[in-house]
PDB file of C-alpha atoms in Angstrom:
ATOM      1  CA  MET R 292     -21.545  52.986 -14.630  1.00  0.00           C
ATOM      2  CA  ASP R 293     -21.156  56.327 -14.546  1.00  0.00           C
ATOM      3  CA  GLN R 294     -24.905  56.615 -14.883  1.00  0.00           C
ATOM      4  CA  LEU R 295     -25.671  53.770 -11.751  1.00  0.00           C
ATOM      5  CA  SER R 296     -23.622  56.147 -10.049  1.00  0.00           C
ATOM      6  CA  ALA R 297     -24.945  59.007 -10.241  1.00  0.00           C
ATOM      7  CA  ILE R 298     -28.599  57.122  -9.776  1.00  0.00           C
ATOM      8  CA  SER R 299     -26.870  54.497  -7.104  1.00  0.00           C
ATOM      9  CA  GLU R 300     -24.290  53.809  -5.744  1.00  0.00           C
ATOM     10  CA  ASP R 301     -25.230  49.910  -3.961  1.00  0.00           C
ATOM     11  CA  LEU R 302     -26.223  49.686  -8.060  1.00  0.00           C
ATOM     12  CA  ALA R 303     -22.697  50.538  -9.149  1.00  0.00           C
ATOM     13  CA  GLU R 304     -20.973  48.631  -6.541  1.00  0.00           C
ATOM     14  CA  ILE R 305     -22.631  45.182  -7.529  1.00  0.00           C
ATOM     15  CA  ASP R 306     -22.690  46.383 -11.270  1.00  0.00           C
ATOM     16  CA  GLY R 307     -18.697  47.162 -10.768  1.00  0.00           C
ATOM     17  CA  GLN R 308     -18.452  43.451  -8.900  1.00  0.00           C
ATOM     18  CA  ILE R 309     -20.429  41.420 -12.132  1.00  0.00           C
ATOM     19  CA  ALA R 310     -18.136  43.466 -14.864  1.00  0.00           C
ATOM     20  CA  ASP R 311     -14.957  42.424 -12.818  1.00  0.00           C
ATOM     21  CA  ASN R 312     -16.627  38.600 -13.181  1.00  0.00           C
ATOM     22  CA  PHE R 313     -17.655  39.212 -16.679  1.00  0.00           C
ATOM     23  CA  ARG R 314     -13.845  39.939 -17.378  1.00  0.00           C
ATOM     24  CA  ALA R 315     -12.808  36.952 -15.573  1.00  0.00           C
ATOM     25  CA  LEU R 316     -14.892  34.114 -17.343  1.00  0.00           C
ATOM     26  CA  SER R 317     -13.810  36.239 -20.656  1.00  0.00           C
ATOM     27  CA  ASN R 318     -10.354  35.522 -19.842  1.00  0.00           C
ATOM     28  CA  GLY R 319     -10.877  32.162 -17.813  1.00  0.00           C
ATOM     29  CA  PHE R 320     -12.797  31.317 -21.529  1.00  0.00           C
ATOM     30  CA  GLN R 321      -9.635  32.163 -22.994  1.00  0.00           C
ATOM     31  CA  LYS R 322      -7.690  30.269 -21.163  1.00  0.00           C
ATOM     32  CA  LEU R 323      -9.335  26.709 -21.369  1.00  0.00           C
ATOM     33  CA  GLU R 324      -9.208  27.056 -25.412  1.00  0.00           C
ATOM     34  CA  LYS R 325      -5.798  26.524 -25.118  1.00  0.00           C
ATOM     35  CA  ILE R 326      -5.505  23.770 -22.711  1.00  0.00           C
ATOM     36  CA  LYS R 327      -5.954  19.929 -24.642  1.00  0.00           C
ATOM     37  CA  ASP R 328      -5.873  17.341 -22.030  1.00  0.00           C
ATOM     38  CA  SER R 329      -9.643  16.984 -20.501  1.00  0.00           C
ATOM     39  CA  ASN R 330      -8.646  16.477 -17.462  1.00  0.00           C
ATOM     40  CA  ARG R 331      -7.534  20.313 -16.940  1.00  0.00           C
ATOM     41  CA  GLN R 332     -10.285  21.526 -18.788  1.00  0.00           C
ATOM     42  CA  SER R 333     -12.628  20.055 -16.533  1.00  0.00           C
ATOM     43  CA  ARG R 334     -10.896  21.859 -13.354  1.00  0.00           C
ATOM     44  CA  GLN R 335     -11.106  25.487 -15.283  1.00  0.00           C
ATOM     45  CA  LEU R 336     -14.681  24.706 -16.251  1.00  0.00           C
ATOM     46  CA  GLU R 337     -15.353  24.299 -12.530  1.00  0.00           C
ATOM     47  CA  GLU R 338     -13.477  27.753 -11.011  1.00  0.00           C
ATOM     48  CA  LEU R 339     -15.651  29.181 -14.277  1.00  0.00           C
ATOM     49  CA  THR R 340     -18.148  28.012 -13.144  1.00  0.00           C
ATOM     50  CA  GLU R 341     -18.516  29.329  -9.888  1.00  0.00           C
ATOM     51  CA  LYS R 342     -17.741  32.771 -11.278  1.00  0.00           C
ATOM     52  CA  MET R 343     -21.689  31.845 -13.236  1.00  0.00           C
ATOM     53  CA  ARG R 344     -22.660  30.879 -10.080  1.00  0.00           C
ATOM     54  CA  GLU R 345     -20.724  35.105  -8.480  1.00  0.00           C
ATOM     55  CA  CYS R 346     -22.705  36.988 -11.854  1.00  0.00           C
ATOM     56  CA  LYS R 347     -26.413  34.812 -11.028  1.00  0.00           C
ATOM     57  CA  ARG R 348     -26.201  36.090  -7.416  1.00  0.00           C
ATOM     58  CA  LEU R 349     -25.038  39.754  -8.494  1.00  0.00           C
ATOM     59  CA  ILE R 350     -27.551  39.785 -10.828  1.00  0.00           C
ATOM     60  CA  LYS R 351     -30.118  38.692  -8.708  1.00  0.00           C
ATOM     61  CA  GLU R 352     -29.053  41.584  -5.944  1.00  0.00           C
ATOM     62  CA  PHE R 353     -28.964  44.316  -8.401  1.00  0.00           C
ATOM     63  CA  ASP R 354     -32.432  42.546  -9.746  1.00  0.00           C
ATOM     64  CA  LYS R 355     -33.533  43.291  -5.960  1.00  0.00           C
ATOM     65  CA  GLU R 356     -31.764  47.363  -5.673  1.00  0.00           C
ATOM     66  CA  VAL R 357     -33.572  48.031  -9.216  1.00  0.00           C
ATOM     67  CA  LYS R 358     -37.279  46.907  -7.299  1.00  0.00           C
ATOM     68  CA  ALA R 359     -36.886  48.359  -4.531  1.00  0.00           C
ATOM     69  CA  LEU R 360     -35.801  51.794  -6.236  1.00  0.00           C
ATOM     70  CA  GLU R 361     -38.361  51.669  -8.530  1.00  0.00           C
ATOM     71  CA  SER R 362     -40.577  53.728  -7.194  1.00  0.00           C
ATOM     72  CA  SER R 363     -38.586  56.669  -6.061  1.00  0.00           C
ATOM     73  CA  PHE R 364     -37.327  57.003 -10.641  1.00  0.00           C
ATOM     74  CA  ASP R 365     -38.811  57.846 -13.155  1.00  0.00           C
ATOM     75  CA  ARG R 366     -39.950  56.044 -16.199  1.00  0.00           C
ATOM     76  CA  GLU R 367     -37.110  56.181 -18.270  1.00  0.00           C
ATOM     77  CA  THR R 368     -34.036  55.659 -15.759  1.00  0.00           C
ATOM     78  CA  ASN R 369     -36.575  52.738 -14.828  1.00  0.00           C
ATOM     79  CA  LYS R 370     -36.516  51.602 -18.419  1.00  0.00           C
ATOM     80  CA  MET R 371     -32.546  52.142 -18.717  1.00  0.00           C
ATOM     81  CA  LEU R 372     -32.084  50.655 -15.367  1.00  0.00           C
ATOM     82  CA  ASN R 373     -34.035  47.166 -17.134  1.00  0.00           C
ATOM     83  CA  GLU R 374     -32.100  47.303 -20.192  1.00  0.00           C
ATOM     84  CA  LYS R 375     -28.872  46.998 -18.473  1.00  0.00           C
ATOM     85  CA  LYS R 376     -29.983  44.075 -15.736  1.00  0.00           C
ATOM     86  CA  GLN R 377     -31.082  42.014 -19.147  1.00  0.00           C
ATOM     87  CA  SER R 378     -28.045  43.163 -20.980  1.00  0.00           C
ATOM     88  CA  LEU R 379     -26.222  41.572 -17.735  1.00  0.00           C
ATOM     89  CA  ILE R 380     -28.478  38.691 -18.320  1.00  0.00           C
ATOM     90  CA  LYS R 381     -27.738  38.137 -21.682  1.00  0.00           C
ATOM     91  CA  GLU R 382     -24.056  38.415 -21.752  1.00  0.00           C
ATOM     92  CA  LEU R 383     -24.202  35.659 -18.119  1.00  0.00           C
ATOM     93  CA  ASN R 384     -26.646  33.494 -20.574  1.00  0.00           C
ATOM     94  CA  SER R 385     -24.108  33.530 -22.974  1.00  0.00           C
ATOM     95  CA  TYR R 386     -21.005  32.366 -21.095  1.00  0.00           C
ATOM     96  CA  VAL R 387     -24.138  29.649 -19.778  1.00  0.00           C
ATOM     97  CA  ALA R 388     -23.819  28.670 -23.611  1.00  0.00           C
ATOM     98  CA  LEU R 389     -20.518  28.764 -24.271  1.00  0.00           C
ATOM     99  CA  LYS R 390     -19.795  26.345 -21.233  1.00  0.00           C
ATOM    100  CA  LYS R 391     -22.394  24.128 -22.014  1.00  0.00           C
ATOM    101  CA  GLN R 392     -20.206  23.650 -25.283  1.00  0.00           C
ATOM    102  CA  TYR R 393     -16.715  23.048 -23.806  1.00  0.00           C
ATOM    103  CA  ALA R 394     -18.766  20.554 -21.491  1.00  0.00           C
ATOM    104  CA  ILE R 395     -20.349  18.285 -23.641  1.00  0.00           C
ATOM    105  CA  ASN R 396     -17.003  18.489 -25.960  1.00  0.00           C
ATOM    106  CA  ILE R 397     -15.237  17.645 -22.686  1.00  0.00           C
ATOM    107  CA  GLU R 398     -18.206  14.299 -22.339  1.00  0.00           C
ATOM    108  CA  HIS R 399     -17.459  13.646 -26.173  1.00  0.00           C
ATOM    109  CA  LYS R 400     -13.642  13.235 -26.012  1.00  0.00           C
ATOM    110  CA  ARG R 401     -14.089  11.403 -22.759  1.00  0.00           C
ATOM    111  CA  ILE R 402     -16.825   8.085 -24.412  1.00  0.00           C
ATOM    112  CA  GLU R 403     -14.709   8.718 -27.379  1.00  0.00           C
ATOM    113  CA  LEU R 404     -12.365   7.184 -25.206  1.00  0.00           C
ATOM    114  CA  PHE R 405     -12.860   4.561 -24.000  1.00  0.00           C
ATOM    115  CA  GLU R 406     -16.132   3.498 -26.634  1.00  0.00           C
ATOM    116  CA  GLY R 407     -14.929   4.658 -29.562  1.00  0.00           C
ATOM    117  CA  PRO R 408     -15.358   7.454 -31.633  1.00  0.00           C
ATOM    118  CA  SER R 409     -19.738   8.535 -32.301  1.00  0.00           C
ATOM    119  CA  GLU R 410     -21.675   9.725 -34.780  1.00  0.00           C
ATOM    120  CA  GLY R 411     -21.619  14.211 -34.471  1.00  0.00           C
ATOM    121  CA  TYR R 412     -24.320  14.990 -32.085  1.00  0.00           C
ATOM    122  CA  ALA R 413     -26.898  17.900 -32.433  1.00  0.00           C
ATOM    123  CA  GLU R 414     -25.242  21.491 -30.839  1.00  0.00           C
ATOM    124  CA  GLU R 415     -27.248  23.582 -29.258  1.00  0.00           C
ATOM    125  CA  ASN R 416     -27.872  27.215 -29.390  1.00  0.00           C
ATOM    126  CA  GLY R 417     -27.453  28.894 -26.159  1.00  0.00           C
ATOM    127  CA  LEU R 418     -27.963  32.907 -27.406  1.00  0.00           C
ATOM    128  CA  LEU R 419     -31.252  33.958 -26.412  1.00  0.00           C
ATOM    129  CA  ALA R 420     -33.774  35.807 -28.532  1.00  0.00           C
ATOM    130  CA  SER R 421     -34.185  39.984 -27.412  1.00  0.00           C
ATOM    131  CA  SER R 422     -37.751  39.492 -27.260  1.00  0.00           C
ATOM    132  CA  MET R 423     -37.912  37.045 -24.462  1.00  0.00           C
ATOM    133  CA  THR R 424     -38.593  38.889 -20.451  1.00  0.00           C
ATOM    134  CA  ASN R 425     -36.653  39.279 -17.706  1.00  0.00           C
ATOM    135  CA  GLU R 426     -37.421  36.098 -15.696  1.00  0.00           C
ATOM    136  CA  GLN R 427     -37.098  34.086 -18.985  1.00  0.00           C
ATOM    137  CA  LEU R 428     -34.288  34.935 -19.314  1.00  0.00           C
ATOM    138  CA  MET R 429     -33.485  34.166 -15.667  1.00  0.00           C
ATOM    139  CA  GLU R 430     -35.354  30.559 -15.906  1.00  0.00           C
ATOM    140  CA  GLN R 431     -32.692  30.083 -19.222  1.00  0.00           C
ATOM    141  CA  GLY R 432     -30.376  30.834 -17.685  1.00  0.00           C
ATOM    142  CA  ASN R 433     -30.270  28.244 -14.931  1.00  0.00           C
ATOM    143  CA  ARG R 434     -31.754  25.475 -16.923  1.00  0.00           C
ATOM    144  CA  MET R 435     -28.082  25.615 -18.984  1.00  0.00           C
ATOM    145  CA  MET R 436     -26.415  25.922 -15.888  1.00  0.00           C
ATOM    146  CA  ASP R 437     -27.609  23.308 -14.167  1.00  0.00           C
ATOM    147  CA  ASP R 438     -27.082  20.963 -17.448  1.00  0.00           C
ATOM    148  CA  THR R 439     -24.117  21.854 -17.695  1.00  0.00           C
ATOM    149  CA  ASP R 440     -23.760  21.442 -13.954  1.00  0.00           C
ATOM    150  CA  GLN R 441     -24.529  17.684 -14.454  1.00  0.00           C
ATOM    151  CA  ALA R 442     -22.292  16.867 -17.585  1.00  0.00           C
ATOM    152  CA  ILE R 443     -19.322  18.584 -15.467  1.00  0.00           C
ATOM    153  CA  GLU R 444     -20.811  15.897 -13.153  1.00  0.00           C
ATOM    154  CA  ARG R 445     -20.843  13.453 -15.441  1.00  0.00           C
ATOM    155  CA  GLY R 446     -17.714  13.930 -16.800  1.00  0.00           C
ATOM    156  CA  LYS R 447     -15.971  14.423 -13.394  1.00  0.00           C
ATOM    157  CA  LYS R 448     -17.655   9.984 -12.652  1.00  0.00           C
ATOM    158  CA  VAL R 449     -15.455   9.530 -16.107  1.00  0.00           C
ATOM    159  CA  VAL R 450     -13.066  10.523 -14.614  1.00  0.00           C
ATOM    160  CA  GLN R 451     -13.625   8.431 -11.613  1.00  0.00           C
ATOM    161  CA  GLU R 452     -14.636   5.142 -12.640  1.00  0.00           C
ATOM    162  CA  THR R 453     -10.510   6.210 -15.197  1.00  0.00           C
ATOM    163  CA  ILE R 454      -8.863   7.130 -12.201  1.00  0.00           C
ATOM    164  CA  ASN R 455     -10.486   3.430 -10.603  1.00  0.00           C
ATOM    165  CA  VAL R 456      -9.102   1.796 -13.373  1.00  0.00           C
ATOM    166  CA  GLY R 457      -5.731   2.853 -13.499  1.00  0.00           C
ATOM    167  CA  THR R 458      -5.513   2.470  -9.946  1.00  0.00           C
ATOM    168  CA  GLU R 459      -6.397  -1.275 -10.231  1.00  0.00           C
ATOM    169  CA  THR R 460      -4.628  -2.152 -13.198  1.00  0.00           C
ATOM    170  CA  ALA R 461      -1.525  -1.297 -11.800  1.00  0.00           C
ATOM    171  CA  ALA R 462      -2.258  -2.866  -9.024  1.00  0.00           C
ATOM    172  CA  ALA R 463      -2.463  -6.136 -11.082  1.00  0.00           C
ATOM    173  CA  LEU R 464       0.673  -5.215 -12.293  1.00  0.00           C
ATOM    174  CA  LYS R 465       2.927  -5.004  -9.144  1.00  0.00           C
ATOM    175  CA  ALA R 466       1.282  -7.832  -8.174  1.00  0.00           C
ATOM    176  CA  GLN R 467       2.114  -9.703 -10.697  1.00  0.00           C
ATOM    177  CA  THR R 468       5.815  -8.104 -11.380  1.00  0.00           C
ATOM    178  CA  GLU R 469       6.669  -9.575  -7.058  1.00  0.00           C
ATOM    179  CA  GLN R 470       5.065 -12.720  -8.255  1.00  0.00           C
ATOM    180  CA  MET R 471       7.635 -13.335 -11.454  1.00  0.00           C
ATOM    181  CA  SER R 472      10.150 -11.687  -9.428  1.00  0.00           C
ATOM    182  CA  ARG R 473       9.663 -15.253  -6.814  1.00  0.00           C
ATOM    183  CA  VAL R 474       9.342 -17.062  -8.935  1.00  0.00           C
ATOM    184  CA  VAL R 475      12.517 -15.861 -10.892  1.00  0.00           C
ATOM    185  CA  ASN R 476      14.777 -16.083  -6.999  1.00  0.00           C
ATOM    186  CA  GLU R 477      12.639 -19.817  -6.621  1.00  0.00           C
ATOM    187  CA  LEU R 478      14.350 -20.822 -10.189  1.00  0.00           C
ATOM    188  CA  ASP R 479      17.781 -19.210  -8.712  1.00  0.00           C
ATOM    189  CA  SER R 480      17.879 -21.654  -5.906  1.00  0.00           C
ATOM    190  CA  ILE R 481      16.538 -24.542  -7.786  1.00  0.00           C
ATOM    191  CA  HIS R 482      19.753 -23.949 -10.297  1.00  0.00           C
ATOM    192  CA  PHE R 483      21.706 -23.608  -6.826  1.00  0.00           C
ATOM    193  CA  SER R 484      20.906 -26.434  -5.122  1.00  0.00           C
ATOM    194  CA  LEU R 485      21.258 -28.494  -8.469  1.00  0.00           C
ATOM    195  CA  LYS R 486      25.062 -27.501  -8.948  1.00  0.00           C
ATOM    196  CA  LYS R 487      25.177 -27.911  -5.742  1.00  0.00           C
ATOM    197  CA  ALA R 488      23.913 -31.364  -5.670  1.00  0.00           C
ATOM    198  CA  SER R 489      26.232 -32.078  -8.797  1.00  0.00           C
ATOM    199  CA  GLN R 490      29.490 -31.271  -7.339  1.00  0.00           C
ATOM    200  CA  LEU R 491      28.413 -33.118  -4.375  1.00  0.00           C
ATOM    201  CA  VAL R 492      27.438 -36.273  -6.387  1.00  0.00           C
ATOM    202  CA  LYS R 493      30.926 -36.003  -8.339  1.00  0.00           C
ATOM    203  CA  GLU R 494      32.938 -35.751  -5.067  1.00  0.00           C
ATOM    204  CA  ILE R 495      31.356 -38.900  -4.517  1.00  0.00           C
ATOM    205  CA  GLY R 496      31.648 -41.016  -7.135  1.00  0.00           C
ATOM    206  CA  ARG R 497      35.138 -39.387  -6.646  1.00  0.00           C
ATOM    207  CA  GLN R 498      35.524 -41.258  -3.731  1.00  0.00           C
ATOM    208  CA  VAL R 499      33.313 -44.169  -4.514  1.00  0.00           C
ATOM    209  CA  ALA R 500      36.455 -44.924  -7.440  1.00  0.00           C
ATOM    210  CA  THR R 501      38.954 -43.663  -4.920  1.00  0.00           C
ATOM    211  CA  ASP R 502      37.921 -47.022  -2.143  1.00  0.00           C
ATOM    212  CA  LYS R 503      37.759 -49.097  -5.487  1.00  0.00           C
ATOM    213  CA  CYS R 504      41.087 -48.502  -6.102  1.00  0.00           C
ATOM    214  CA  ILE R 505      42.283 -48.764  -2.013  1.00  0.00           C
ATOM    215  CA  MET R 506      40.209 -51.819  -2.291  1.00  0.00           C
ATOM    216  CA  VAL R 507      41.364 -54.141  -5.076  1.00  0.00           C
ATOM    217  CA  LEU R 508      45.461 -52.636  -4.545  1.00  0.00           C
ATOM    218  CA  LEU R 509      44.489 -54.080  -0.607  1.00  0.00           C
ATOM    219  CA  PHE R 510      42.702 -57.473  -2.581  1.00  0.00           C
ATOM    220  CA  LEU R 511      46.096 -57.521  -5.006  1.00  0.00           C
ATOM    221  CA  ILE R 512      48.477 -57.499  -1.368  1.00  0.00           C
ATOM    222  CA  VAL R 513      46.390 -60.037   0.482  1.00  0.00           C
ATOM    223  CA  VAL R 514      46.169 -62.420  -2.345  1.00  0.00           C
ATOM    224  CA  GLY R 515      49.860 -62.059  -2.668  1.00  0.00           C
ATOM    225  CA  VAL R 516      51.140 -62.617   0.987  1.00  0.00           C
ATOM    226  CA  ILE R 517      48.705 -65.746   0.624  1.00  0.00           C
ATOM    227  CA  ALA R 518      50.589 -67.079  -2.703  1.00  0.00           C
ATOM    228  CA  ILE R 519      53.723 -66.591  -0.893  1.00  0.00           C
ATOM    229  CA  ILE R 520      52.422 -69.027   2.548  1.00  0.00           C
ATOM    230  CA  ILE R 521      51.186 -70.978  -0.200  1.00  0.00           C
ATOM    231  CA  VAL R 522      54.438 -71.420  -2.036  1.00  0.00           C
ATOM    232  CA  LYS R 523      56.455 -71.419   1.648  1.00  0.00           C
ATOM    233  CA  LEU R 524      54.782 -73.821   2.926  1.00  0.00           C
ATOM    234  CA  VAL R 525      54.689 -75.963  -0.632  1.00  0.00           C
ATOM    235  CA  HIS R 526      58.445 -75.166  -0.957  1.00  0.00           C
ATOM    236  CA  PRO R 527      59.948 -74.928   2.469  1.00  0.00           C
ATOM    237  CA  GLY R 528      63.404 -75.248   0.861  1.00  0.00           C
ATOM    238  CA  ASN R 529      63.130 -72.916  -1.964  1.00  0.00           C
ATOM    239  CA  LYS R 530      65.259 -70.056  -1.272  1.00  0.00           C
ATOM    240  CA  ASP R 531      64.061 -67.538  -3.984  1.00  0.00           C
ATOM    241  CA  ILE R 532      61.196 -66.481  -2.134  1.00  0.00           C
ATOM    242  CA  ARG R 533      62.249 -64.490   0.318  1.00  0.00           C
ATOM    243  CA  ASP R 534      60.441 -64.404   4.608  1.00  0.00           C
ATOM    244  CA  ILE R 535      57.859 -62.707   4.947  1.00  0.00           C
ATOM    245  CA  PRO R 536      58.109 -59.982   7.000  1.00  0.00           C
ATOM    246  CA  GLY R 537      56.887 -61.001  10.755  1.00  0.00           C
ATOM    247  CA  LEU R 538      56.169 -64.387   9.650  1.00  0.00           C
ATOM    248  CA  ALA R 539      58.201 -66.902  11.868  1.00  0.00           C
ATOM    249  CA  PRO R 540      60.407 -69.221   8.920  1.00  0.00           C
ATOM    250  CA  PRO R 541      58.852 -73.197   8.718  1.00  0.00           C
ATOM    251  CA  VAL R 542      60.373 -75.606  10.689  1.00  0.00           C
ATOM    252  CA  GLN R 543      63.829 -77.799  10.922  1.00  0.00           C
ATOM    253  CA  ASN R 544      63.013 -81.564  11.017  1.00  0.00           C
ATOM    254  CA  ARG R 545      64.615 -82.381  14.045  1.00  0.00           C
ATOM    255  CA  ARG R 546      65.872 -85.478  15.076  1.00  0.00           C
ATOM    256  CA  LEU R 547      64.822 -86.544  19.083  1.00  0.00           C
ATOM    257  CA  LEU R 548      68.310 -87.400  21.426  1.00  0.00           C
ATOM    258  CA  TRP R 549      67.189 -90.644  22.172  1.00  0.00           C
ATOM    259  CA  SER R 550      67.311 -91.389  17.976  1.00  0.00           C
ATOM    260  CA  HIS R 551      71.273 -91.346  17.875  1.00  0.00           C
ATOM    261  CA  SER R 552      71.267 -93.469  20.876  1.00  0.00           C
TER     262      SER R 552
END
């Protein structure tokens, strides 16, 4: 970076920004290694992808600045700058390859979650040969980042589908719980109604039994009164039978006055 400061302050500033982003990428991937949850890994990978896009933009600015100043530098300086640019591209591509590998692993974990474990898949080597030109390195890096972005998008779709399934399941469980609650309430209401009906039937039964006893008692009283009346009428002189209260005694034989004359 000291050499670049001597050559161009703009190049040195861009190189410092790229170095800061590379350090952030290194720390981010170390943090990603410790994360076990696939959803959190996806979010962390998205943040790292943004960092890689920023590095890609800065490398393009670095290349543009080098080309703009190429005529003013000697051959050795231009060679050193090209080697610096190529090393930056290689380092970025190594992070891109690492990101792609993590994205593939996350996607496979989610596929195994829904479809069961699958057979081994071929691992791709993201590091490029040093013999490739800068343009080829940039093109290969762009393709790898595009592939990684597509893998992340597929992972997002799987996550969204998982969330949708979970939401639908929760709604169905809630509806079934409410239905069961209504059934329990209805059963309690039916049990209460049956209990009240049973009490009412018992009460009616007691009233009917009481009414029957009263009717039998009244019937016996009436029969007794009729029997006494009949006996009185048949045997009016029988002193053993008491007069019935309220009933006039039988009429005695009356003699006519004219019968004595």
